[in-house]
Short mmCIF file of C-alpha atoms in Angstrom, two decimals:
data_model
loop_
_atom_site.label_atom_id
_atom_site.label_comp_id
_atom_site.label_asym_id
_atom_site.label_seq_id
_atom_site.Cartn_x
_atom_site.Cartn_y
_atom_site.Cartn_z
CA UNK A 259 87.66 -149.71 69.95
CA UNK A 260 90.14 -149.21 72.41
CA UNK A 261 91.54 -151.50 75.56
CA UNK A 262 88.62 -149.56 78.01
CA UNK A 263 86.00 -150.53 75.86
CA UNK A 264 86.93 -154.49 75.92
CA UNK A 265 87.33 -154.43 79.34
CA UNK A 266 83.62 -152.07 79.48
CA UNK A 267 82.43 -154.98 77.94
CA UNK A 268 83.79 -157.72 79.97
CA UNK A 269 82.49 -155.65 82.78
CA UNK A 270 78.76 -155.63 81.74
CA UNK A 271 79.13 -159.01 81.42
CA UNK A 272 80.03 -159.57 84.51
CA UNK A 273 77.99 -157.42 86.23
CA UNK A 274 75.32 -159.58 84.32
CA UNK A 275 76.52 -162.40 85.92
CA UNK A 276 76.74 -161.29 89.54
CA UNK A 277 73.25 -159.85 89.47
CA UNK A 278 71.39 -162.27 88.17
CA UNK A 279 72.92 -165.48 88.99
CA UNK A 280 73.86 -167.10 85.94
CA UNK A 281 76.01 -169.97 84.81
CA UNK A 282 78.96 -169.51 83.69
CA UNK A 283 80.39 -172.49 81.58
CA UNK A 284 84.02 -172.52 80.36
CA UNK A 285 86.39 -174.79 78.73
CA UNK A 286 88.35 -176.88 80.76
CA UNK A 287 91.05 -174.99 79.59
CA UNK A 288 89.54 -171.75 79.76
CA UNK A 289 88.61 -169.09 82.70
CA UNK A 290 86.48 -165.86 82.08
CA UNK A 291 90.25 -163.82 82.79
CA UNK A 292 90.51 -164.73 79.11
CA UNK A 293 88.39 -162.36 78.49
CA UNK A 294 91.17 -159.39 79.85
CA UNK A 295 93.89 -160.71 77.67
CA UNK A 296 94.87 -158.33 75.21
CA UNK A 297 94.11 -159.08 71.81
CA UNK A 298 94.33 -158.16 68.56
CA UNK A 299 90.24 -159.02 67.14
CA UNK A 300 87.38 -160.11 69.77
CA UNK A 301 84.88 -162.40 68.37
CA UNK A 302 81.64 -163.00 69.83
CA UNK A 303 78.97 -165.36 68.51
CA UNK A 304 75.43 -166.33 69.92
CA UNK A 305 75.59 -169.94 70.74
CA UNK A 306 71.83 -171.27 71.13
CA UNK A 307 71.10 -168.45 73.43
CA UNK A 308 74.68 -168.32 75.01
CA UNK A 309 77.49 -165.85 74.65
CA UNK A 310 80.71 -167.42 73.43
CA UNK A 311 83.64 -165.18 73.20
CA UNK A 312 87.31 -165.59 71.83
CA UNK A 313 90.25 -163.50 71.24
CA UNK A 314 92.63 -163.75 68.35
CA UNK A 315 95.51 -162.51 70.41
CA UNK A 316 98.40 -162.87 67.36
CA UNK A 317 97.70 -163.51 63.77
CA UNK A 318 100.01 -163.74 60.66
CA UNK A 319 100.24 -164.71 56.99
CA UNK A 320 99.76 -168.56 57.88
CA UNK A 321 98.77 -168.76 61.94
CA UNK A 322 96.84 -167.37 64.31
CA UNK A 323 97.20 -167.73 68.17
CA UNK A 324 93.27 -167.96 69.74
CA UNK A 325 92.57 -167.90 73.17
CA UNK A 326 90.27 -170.85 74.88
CA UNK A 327 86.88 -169.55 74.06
CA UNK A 328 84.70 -168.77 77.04
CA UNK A 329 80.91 -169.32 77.04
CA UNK A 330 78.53 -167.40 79.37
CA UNK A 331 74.81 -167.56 80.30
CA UNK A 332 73.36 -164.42 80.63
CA UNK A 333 70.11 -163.61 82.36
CA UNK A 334 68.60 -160.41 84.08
CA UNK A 335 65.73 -161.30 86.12
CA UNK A 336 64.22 -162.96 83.70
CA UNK A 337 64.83 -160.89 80.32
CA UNK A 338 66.86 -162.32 77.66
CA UNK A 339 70.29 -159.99 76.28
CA UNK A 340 70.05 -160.22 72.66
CA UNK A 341 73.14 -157.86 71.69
CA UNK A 342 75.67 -155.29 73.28
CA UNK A 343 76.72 -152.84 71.26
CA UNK A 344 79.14 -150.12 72.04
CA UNK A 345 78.56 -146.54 71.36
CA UNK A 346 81.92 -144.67 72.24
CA UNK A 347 82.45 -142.06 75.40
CA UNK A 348 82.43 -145.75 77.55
CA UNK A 349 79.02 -146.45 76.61
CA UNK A 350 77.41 -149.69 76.28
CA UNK A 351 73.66 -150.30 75.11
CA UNK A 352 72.36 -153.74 75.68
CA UNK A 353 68.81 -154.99 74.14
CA UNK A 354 66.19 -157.38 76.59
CA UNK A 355 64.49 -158.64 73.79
CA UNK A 356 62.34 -161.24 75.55
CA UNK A 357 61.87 -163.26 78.45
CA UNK A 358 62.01 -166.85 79.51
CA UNK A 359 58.63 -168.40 79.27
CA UNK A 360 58.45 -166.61 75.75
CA UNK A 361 56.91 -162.98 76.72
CA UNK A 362 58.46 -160.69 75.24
CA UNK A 363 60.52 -157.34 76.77
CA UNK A 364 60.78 -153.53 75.64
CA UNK A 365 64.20 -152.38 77.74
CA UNK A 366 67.63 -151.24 76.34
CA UNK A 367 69.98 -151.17 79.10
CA UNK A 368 72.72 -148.50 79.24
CA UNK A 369 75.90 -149.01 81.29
CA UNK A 370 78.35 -146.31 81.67
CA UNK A 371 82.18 -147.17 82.82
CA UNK A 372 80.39 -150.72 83.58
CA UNK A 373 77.82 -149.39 86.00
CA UNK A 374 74.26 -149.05 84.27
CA UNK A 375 73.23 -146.05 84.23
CA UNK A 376 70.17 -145.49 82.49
CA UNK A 377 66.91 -148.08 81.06
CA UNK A 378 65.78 -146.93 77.04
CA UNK A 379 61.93 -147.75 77.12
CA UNK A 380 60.49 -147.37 74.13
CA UNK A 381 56.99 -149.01 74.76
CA UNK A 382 57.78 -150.90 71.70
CA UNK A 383 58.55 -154.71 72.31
CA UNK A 384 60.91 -156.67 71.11
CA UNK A 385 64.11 -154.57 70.42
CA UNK A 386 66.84 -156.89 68.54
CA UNK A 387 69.43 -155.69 66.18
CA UNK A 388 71.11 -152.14 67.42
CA UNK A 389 73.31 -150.22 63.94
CA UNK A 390 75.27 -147.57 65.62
CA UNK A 391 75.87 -144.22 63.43
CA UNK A 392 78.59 -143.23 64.70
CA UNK A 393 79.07 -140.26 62.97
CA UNK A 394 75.70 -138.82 63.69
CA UNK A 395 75.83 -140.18 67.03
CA UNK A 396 72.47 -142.35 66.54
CA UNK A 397 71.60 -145.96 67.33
CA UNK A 398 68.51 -147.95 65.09
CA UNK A 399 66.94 -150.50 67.36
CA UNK A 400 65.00 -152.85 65.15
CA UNK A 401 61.68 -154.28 66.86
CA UNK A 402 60.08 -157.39 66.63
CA UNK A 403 56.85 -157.47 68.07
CA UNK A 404 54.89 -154.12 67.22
CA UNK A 405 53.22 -153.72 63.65
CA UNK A 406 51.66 -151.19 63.02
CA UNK A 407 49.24 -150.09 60.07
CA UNK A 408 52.04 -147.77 58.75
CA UNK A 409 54.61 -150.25 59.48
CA UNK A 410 57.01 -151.72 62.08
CA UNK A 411 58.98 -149.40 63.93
CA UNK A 412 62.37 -149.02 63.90
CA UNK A 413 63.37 -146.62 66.79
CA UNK A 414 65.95 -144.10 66.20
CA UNK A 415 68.06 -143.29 69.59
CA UNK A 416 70.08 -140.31 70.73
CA UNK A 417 73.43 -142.38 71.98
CA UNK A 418 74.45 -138.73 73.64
CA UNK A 419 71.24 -138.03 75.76
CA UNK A 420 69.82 -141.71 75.38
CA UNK A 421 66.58 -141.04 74.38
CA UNK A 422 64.59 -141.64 71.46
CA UNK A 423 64.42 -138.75 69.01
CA UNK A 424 62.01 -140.26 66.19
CA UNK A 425 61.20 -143.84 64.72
CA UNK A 426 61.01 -145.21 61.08
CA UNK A 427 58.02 -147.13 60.29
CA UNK A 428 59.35 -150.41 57.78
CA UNK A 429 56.61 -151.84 55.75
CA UNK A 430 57.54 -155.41 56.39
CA UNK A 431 60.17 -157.15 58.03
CA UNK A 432 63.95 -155.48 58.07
CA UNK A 433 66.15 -158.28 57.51
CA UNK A 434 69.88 -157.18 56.49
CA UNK A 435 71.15 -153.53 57.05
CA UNK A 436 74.06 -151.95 55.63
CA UNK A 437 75.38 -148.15 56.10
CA UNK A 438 76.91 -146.26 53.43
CA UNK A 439 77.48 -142.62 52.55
CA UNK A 440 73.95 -140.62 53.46
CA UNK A 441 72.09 -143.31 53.68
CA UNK A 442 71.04 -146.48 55.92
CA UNK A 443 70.10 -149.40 53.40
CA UNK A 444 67.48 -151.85 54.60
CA UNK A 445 66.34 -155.16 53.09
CA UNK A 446 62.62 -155.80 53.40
CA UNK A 447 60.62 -158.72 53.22
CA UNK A 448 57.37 -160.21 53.04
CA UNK A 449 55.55 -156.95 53.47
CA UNK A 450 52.76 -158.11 51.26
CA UNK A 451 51.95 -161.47 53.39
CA UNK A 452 52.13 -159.15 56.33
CA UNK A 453 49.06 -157.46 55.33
CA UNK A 454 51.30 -153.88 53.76
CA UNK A 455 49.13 -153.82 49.46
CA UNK A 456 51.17 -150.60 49.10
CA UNK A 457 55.11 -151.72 48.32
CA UNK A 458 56.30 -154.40 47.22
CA UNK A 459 56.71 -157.99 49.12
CA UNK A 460 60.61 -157.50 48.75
CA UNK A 461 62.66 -154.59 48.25
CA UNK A 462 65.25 -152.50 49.21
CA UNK A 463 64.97 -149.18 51.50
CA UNK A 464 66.94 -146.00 51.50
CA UNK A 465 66.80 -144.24 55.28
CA UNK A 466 68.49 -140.63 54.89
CA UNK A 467 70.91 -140.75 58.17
CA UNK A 468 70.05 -137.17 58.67
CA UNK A 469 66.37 -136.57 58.17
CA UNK A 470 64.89 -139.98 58.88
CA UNK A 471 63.04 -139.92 55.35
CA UNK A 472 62.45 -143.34 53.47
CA UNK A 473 62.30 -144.29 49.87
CA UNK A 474 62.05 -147.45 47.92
CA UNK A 475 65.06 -147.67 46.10
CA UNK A 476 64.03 -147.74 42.22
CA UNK A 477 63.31 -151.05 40.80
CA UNK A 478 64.87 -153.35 43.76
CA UNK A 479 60.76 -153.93 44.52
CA UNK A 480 61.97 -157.06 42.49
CA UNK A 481 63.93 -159.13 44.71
CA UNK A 482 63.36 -162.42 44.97
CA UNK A 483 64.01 -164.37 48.14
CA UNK A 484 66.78 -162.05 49.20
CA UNK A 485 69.86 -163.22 51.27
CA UNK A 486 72.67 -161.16 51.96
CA UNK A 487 73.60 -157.81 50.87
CA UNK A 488 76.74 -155.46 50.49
CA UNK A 489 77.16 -151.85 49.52
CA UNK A 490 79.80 -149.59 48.10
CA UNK A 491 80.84 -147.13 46.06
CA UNK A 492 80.02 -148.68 42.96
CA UNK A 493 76.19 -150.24 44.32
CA UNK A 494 74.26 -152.15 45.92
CA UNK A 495 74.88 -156.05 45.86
CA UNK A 496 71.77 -158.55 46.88
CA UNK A 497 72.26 -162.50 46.97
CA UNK A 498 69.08 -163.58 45.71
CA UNK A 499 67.80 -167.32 45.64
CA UNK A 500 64.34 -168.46 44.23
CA UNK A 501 60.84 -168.72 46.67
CA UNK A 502 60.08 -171.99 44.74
CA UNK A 503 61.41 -174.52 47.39
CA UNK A 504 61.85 -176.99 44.18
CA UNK A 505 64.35 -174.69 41.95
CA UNK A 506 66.79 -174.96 44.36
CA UNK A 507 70.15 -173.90 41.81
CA UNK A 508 69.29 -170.84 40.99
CA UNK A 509 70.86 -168.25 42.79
CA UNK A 510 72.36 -164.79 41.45
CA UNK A 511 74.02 -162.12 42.78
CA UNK A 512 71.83 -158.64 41.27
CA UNK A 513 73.89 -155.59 41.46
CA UNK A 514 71.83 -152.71 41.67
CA UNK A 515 72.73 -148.77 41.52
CA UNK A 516 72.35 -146.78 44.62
CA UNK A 517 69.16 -145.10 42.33
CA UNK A 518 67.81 -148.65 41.80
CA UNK A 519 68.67 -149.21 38.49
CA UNK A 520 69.86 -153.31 37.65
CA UNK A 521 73.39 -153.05 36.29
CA UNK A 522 74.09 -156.52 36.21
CA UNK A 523 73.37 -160.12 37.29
CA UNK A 524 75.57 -163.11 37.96
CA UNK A 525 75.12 -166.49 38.37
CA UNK A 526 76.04 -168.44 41.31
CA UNK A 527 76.38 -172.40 42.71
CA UNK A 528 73.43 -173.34 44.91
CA UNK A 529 72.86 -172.06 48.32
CA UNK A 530 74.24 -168.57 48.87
CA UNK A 531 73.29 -167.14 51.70
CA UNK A 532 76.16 -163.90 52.55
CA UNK A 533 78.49 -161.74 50.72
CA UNK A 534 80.69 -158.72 51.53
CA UNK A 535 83.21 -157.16 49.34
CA UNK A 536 86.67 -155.44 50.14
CA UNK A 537 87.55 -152.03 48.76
CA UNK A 538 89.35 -153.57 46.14
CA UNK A 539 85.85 -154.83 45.03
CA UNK A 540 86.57 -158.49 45.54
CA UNK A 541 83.12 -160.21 46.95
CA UNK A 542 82.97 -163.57 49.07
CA UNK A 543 79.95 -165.32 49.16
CA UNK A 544 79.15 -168.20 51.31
CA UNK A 545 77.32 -170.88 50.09
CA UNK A 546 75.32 -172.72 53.31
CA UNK A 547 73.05 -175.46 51.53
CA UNK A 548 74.40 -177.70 48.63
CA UNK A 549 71.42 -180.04 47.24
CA UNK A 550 68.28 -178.98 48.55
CA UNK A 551 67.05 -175.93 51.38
CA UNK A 552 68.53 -176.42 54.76
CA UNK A 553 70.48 -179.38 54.15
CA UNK A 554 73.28 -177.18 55.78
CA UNK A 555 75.93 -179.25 53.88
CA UNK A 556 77.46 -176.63 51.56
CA UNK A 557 81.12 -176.23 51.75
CA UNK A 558 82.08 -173.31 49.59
CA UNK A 559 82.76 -169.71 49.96
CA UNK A 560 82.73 -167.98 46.48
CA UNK A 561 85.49 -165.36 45.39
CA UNK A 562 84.35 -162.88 42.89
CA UNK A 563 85.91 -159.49 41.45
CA UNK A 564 82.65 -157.38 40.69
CA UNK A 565 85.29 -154.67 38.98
CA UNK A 566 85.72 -156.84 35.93
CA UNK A 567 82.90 -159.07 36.91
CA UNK A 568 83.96 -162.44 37.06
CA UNK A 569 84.64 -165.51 39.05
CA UNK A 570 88.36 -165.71 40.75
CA UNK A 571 87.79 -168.76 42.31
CA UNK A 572 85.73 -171.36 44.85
CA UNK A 573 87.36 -171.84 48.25
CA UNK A 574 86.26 -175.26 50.27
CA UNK A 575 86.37 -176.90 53.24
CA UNK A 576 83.81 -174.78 55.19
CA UNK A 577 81.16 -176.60 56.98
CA UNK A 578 77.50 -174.85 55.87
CA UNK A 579 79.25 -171.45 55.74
CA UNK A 580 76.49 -169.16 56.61
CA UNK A 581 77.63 -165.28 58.37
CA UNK A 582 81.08 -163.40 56.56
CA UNK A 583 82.99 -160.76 58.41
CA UNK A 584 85.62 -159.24 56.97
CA UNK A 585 88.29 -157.16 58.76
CA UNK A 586 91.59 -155.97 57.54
CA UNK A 587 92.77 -158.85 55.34
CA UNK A 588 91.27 -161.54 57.05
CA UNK A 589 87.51 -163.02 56.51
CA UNK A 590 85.78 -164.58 59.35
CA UNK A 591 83.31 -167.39 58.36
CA UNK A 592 80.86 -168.56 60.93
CA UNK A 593 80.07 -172.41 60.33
CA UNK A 594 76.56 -173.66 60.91
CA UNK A 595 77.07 -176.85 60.99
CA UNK A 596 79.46 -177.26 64.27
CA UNK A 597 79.45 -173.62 65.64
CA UNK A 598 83.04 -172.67 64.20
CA UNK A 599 84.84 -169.95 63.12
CA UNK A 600 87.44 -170.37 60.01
CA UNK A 601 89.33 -167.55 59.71
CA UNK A 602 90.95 -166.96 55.74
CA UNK A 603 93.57 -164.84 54.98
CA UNK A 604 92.47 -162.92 51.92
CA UNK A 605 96.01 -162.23 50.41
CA UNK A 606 95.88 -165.91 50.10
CA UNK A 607 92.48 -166.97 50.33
CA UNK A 608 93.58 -169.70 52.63
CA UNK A 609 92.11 -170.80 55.84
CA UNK A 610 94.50 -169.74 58.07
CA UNK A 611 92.45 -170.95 61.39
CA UNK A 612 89.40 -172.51 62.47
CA UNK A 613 88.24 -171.90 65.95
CA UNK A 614 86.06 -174.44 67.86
CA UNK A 615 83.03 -172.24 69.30
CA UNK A 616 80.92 -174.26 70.70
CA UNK A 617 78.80 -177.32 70.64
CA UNK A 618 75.50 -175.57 70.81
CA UNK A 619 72.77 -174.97 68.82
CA UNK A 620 71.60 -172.26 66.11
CA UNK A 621 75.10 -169.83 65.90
CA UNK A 622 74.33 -166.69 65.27
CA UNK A 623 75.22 -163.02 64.92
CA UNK A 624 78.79 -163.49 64.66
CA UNK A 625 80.54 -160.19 65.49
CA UNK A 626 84.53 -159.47 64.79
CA UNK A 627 85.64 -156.18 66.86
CA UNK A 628 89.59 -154.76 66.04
CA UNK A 629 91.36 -154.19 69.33
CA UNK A 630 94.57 -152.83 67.77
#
């Protein structure tokens, strides 16, 4: 993304702000002009609600130089912004997913050089998570609140004309979402407890990027308690953990062939919870919960070559590691347990930075953006 497109987005936030009246809440230290420096990797996290935003404005083999992070409330007359998400030609799509007092909303604004420009209306509530395609020029808006008999729809969006061109119906709830080569890969969950007898409670779906069609993929209707997936070249990789809140040590990383087929399975130390992998096929996996679910004191992010499948070695210090990032050489770990970001240099697999967030609740959806 290029410098227009940071300052597109510190525009919509801003126009946000002087619209609608909201807060804005900065470190003593910091003013929202930190949001124009020029930087090298823009980070943005959810902080209970809030947007927090920081800029790694110079980085190196040891160091990295952040700027004071900057926290913003954002409301629009009520709705709630979930995520901004930018779709090229100085575009920006922004999903109301639902509204204080707990109704929920159906709008995806769209600003254009930092003026909106348009309102998506599906008549579906609840849009959330937005995957660009970039190369097909299509944005998947997950939604929350509109089951159907033949699933949950996940709308499919025209980013040129902004309109919707067609919808996937999920049976069950879409949880992780990865894309790679043809095909958009989709965790699903709980499908059977949502009333869906036909497909599994857990598995993994195939969406073809350029017809829309779904299909189970082979004999991934076997996941367990799925959490966190990858895909490459070489498969598909699902962190698994077990539904029986009592076995808490077992958890396994299950690679899978892009037809569905289980290659292999690996064990791994309690409480994984994320992994991506580098195209050297080195996979980190954070491990959020040490003793028992939810205890949020796990301290570990695993290191793991799947080429000649085994363990390289257990980095610690991490505080309930929970979301992984990776871009470039360095890995951006989002901390649960006191909204921070550690940044590791994975030449090293040292910590090279930790970055003080915020002191809010529930961090979430950390996104990493390269300026440079």
């Amino acid at each position: 993304m290029k410098l227009w497109n940071r300052l597109l987005t510190t525009l919509l936030l801003v126009l946000f702000l002087s619209s609608c009246g909201s807060e804005v809440t900065t470190d003593p230290k910091g003013d929202i002009k930190a949001l124009l420096n020029e930087s090298i990797y823009d980070i943005y996290l959810n902080t209970g609600g809030n947007l927090t935003v920081a800029q790694v404005l110079d980085i190196g083999t040891e160091h990295a130089k952040i700027s004071t992070p900057v926290k913003i409330k954002i409301r629009d007359d009520g709705g709630i912004l979930h995520s901004i998400e930018s779709v090229g030609d100085k575009k920006i799509y922004a999903s109301i997913y639902d509204r204080t007092g707990g109704r929920s909303d159906k709008r995806i604004k769209v600003f254009q050089e930092g003026v909106q420009s348009n309102v998506i209306n599906t008549n579906m509530t609840g849009p959330n998570r937005m995957i660009w395609d970039e190369a097909y020029g299509k944005m998947y808006v997950a939604y929350a609140f509109t089951p159907k008999k033949d699933g949950i729809p996940m709308a499919i969006i025209d980013t040129k004309l902004d309109k919707e061109i067609g919808k996937v119906m999920i049976k069950g709830a879409a949880l992780f979402y990865k894309l790679h080569g043809d095909y958009l890969y989709v965790i699903v969950t709980v499908a059977n407890k949502m009333g869906y007898k036909d497909v599994p409670d857990n598995y993994i779906l195939s969406i073809n990027r350029i017809t829309g069609q779904t299909q189970i993929v082979g004999s991934t209707g076997k996941l367990e308690n799925p959490k966190g997936l990858a895909v490459n070249d070489k498969g598909i990789f699902v962190i698994t953990i077990k539904d029986d809140p009592t076995d808490f040590k077992t958890s396994k990383l299950k690679w899978y062939s892009t037809s569905g087929d289980l290659v292999s399975e690996f064990p791994l130390d309690p409480g994984a919870r994320d992994i991506v992998i580098n195209n050297q096929g080195t996979a980190y996996i954070s491990h959020n919960d040490k003793s028992v679910h939810s205890d949020m004191n796990g301290s570990q992010i695993t290191v793991f070559d799947t080429k000649n499948k085994k363990l390289i070695s257990k980095l610690k210090g991490f505080k309930s590691p929970t979301e992984l990032v990776l871009v470039d050489q360095y890995l951006f770990v989002l901390n649960d347990r006191d909204s921070s970001i550690s940044i590791v240099n994975t030449n090293s697999n040292k910590v090279i930075e930790t970055i003080k967030m915020d002191s809010g609740m529930f961090p979430a959806s950390l996104e990493v953006i390269k300026q440079k």
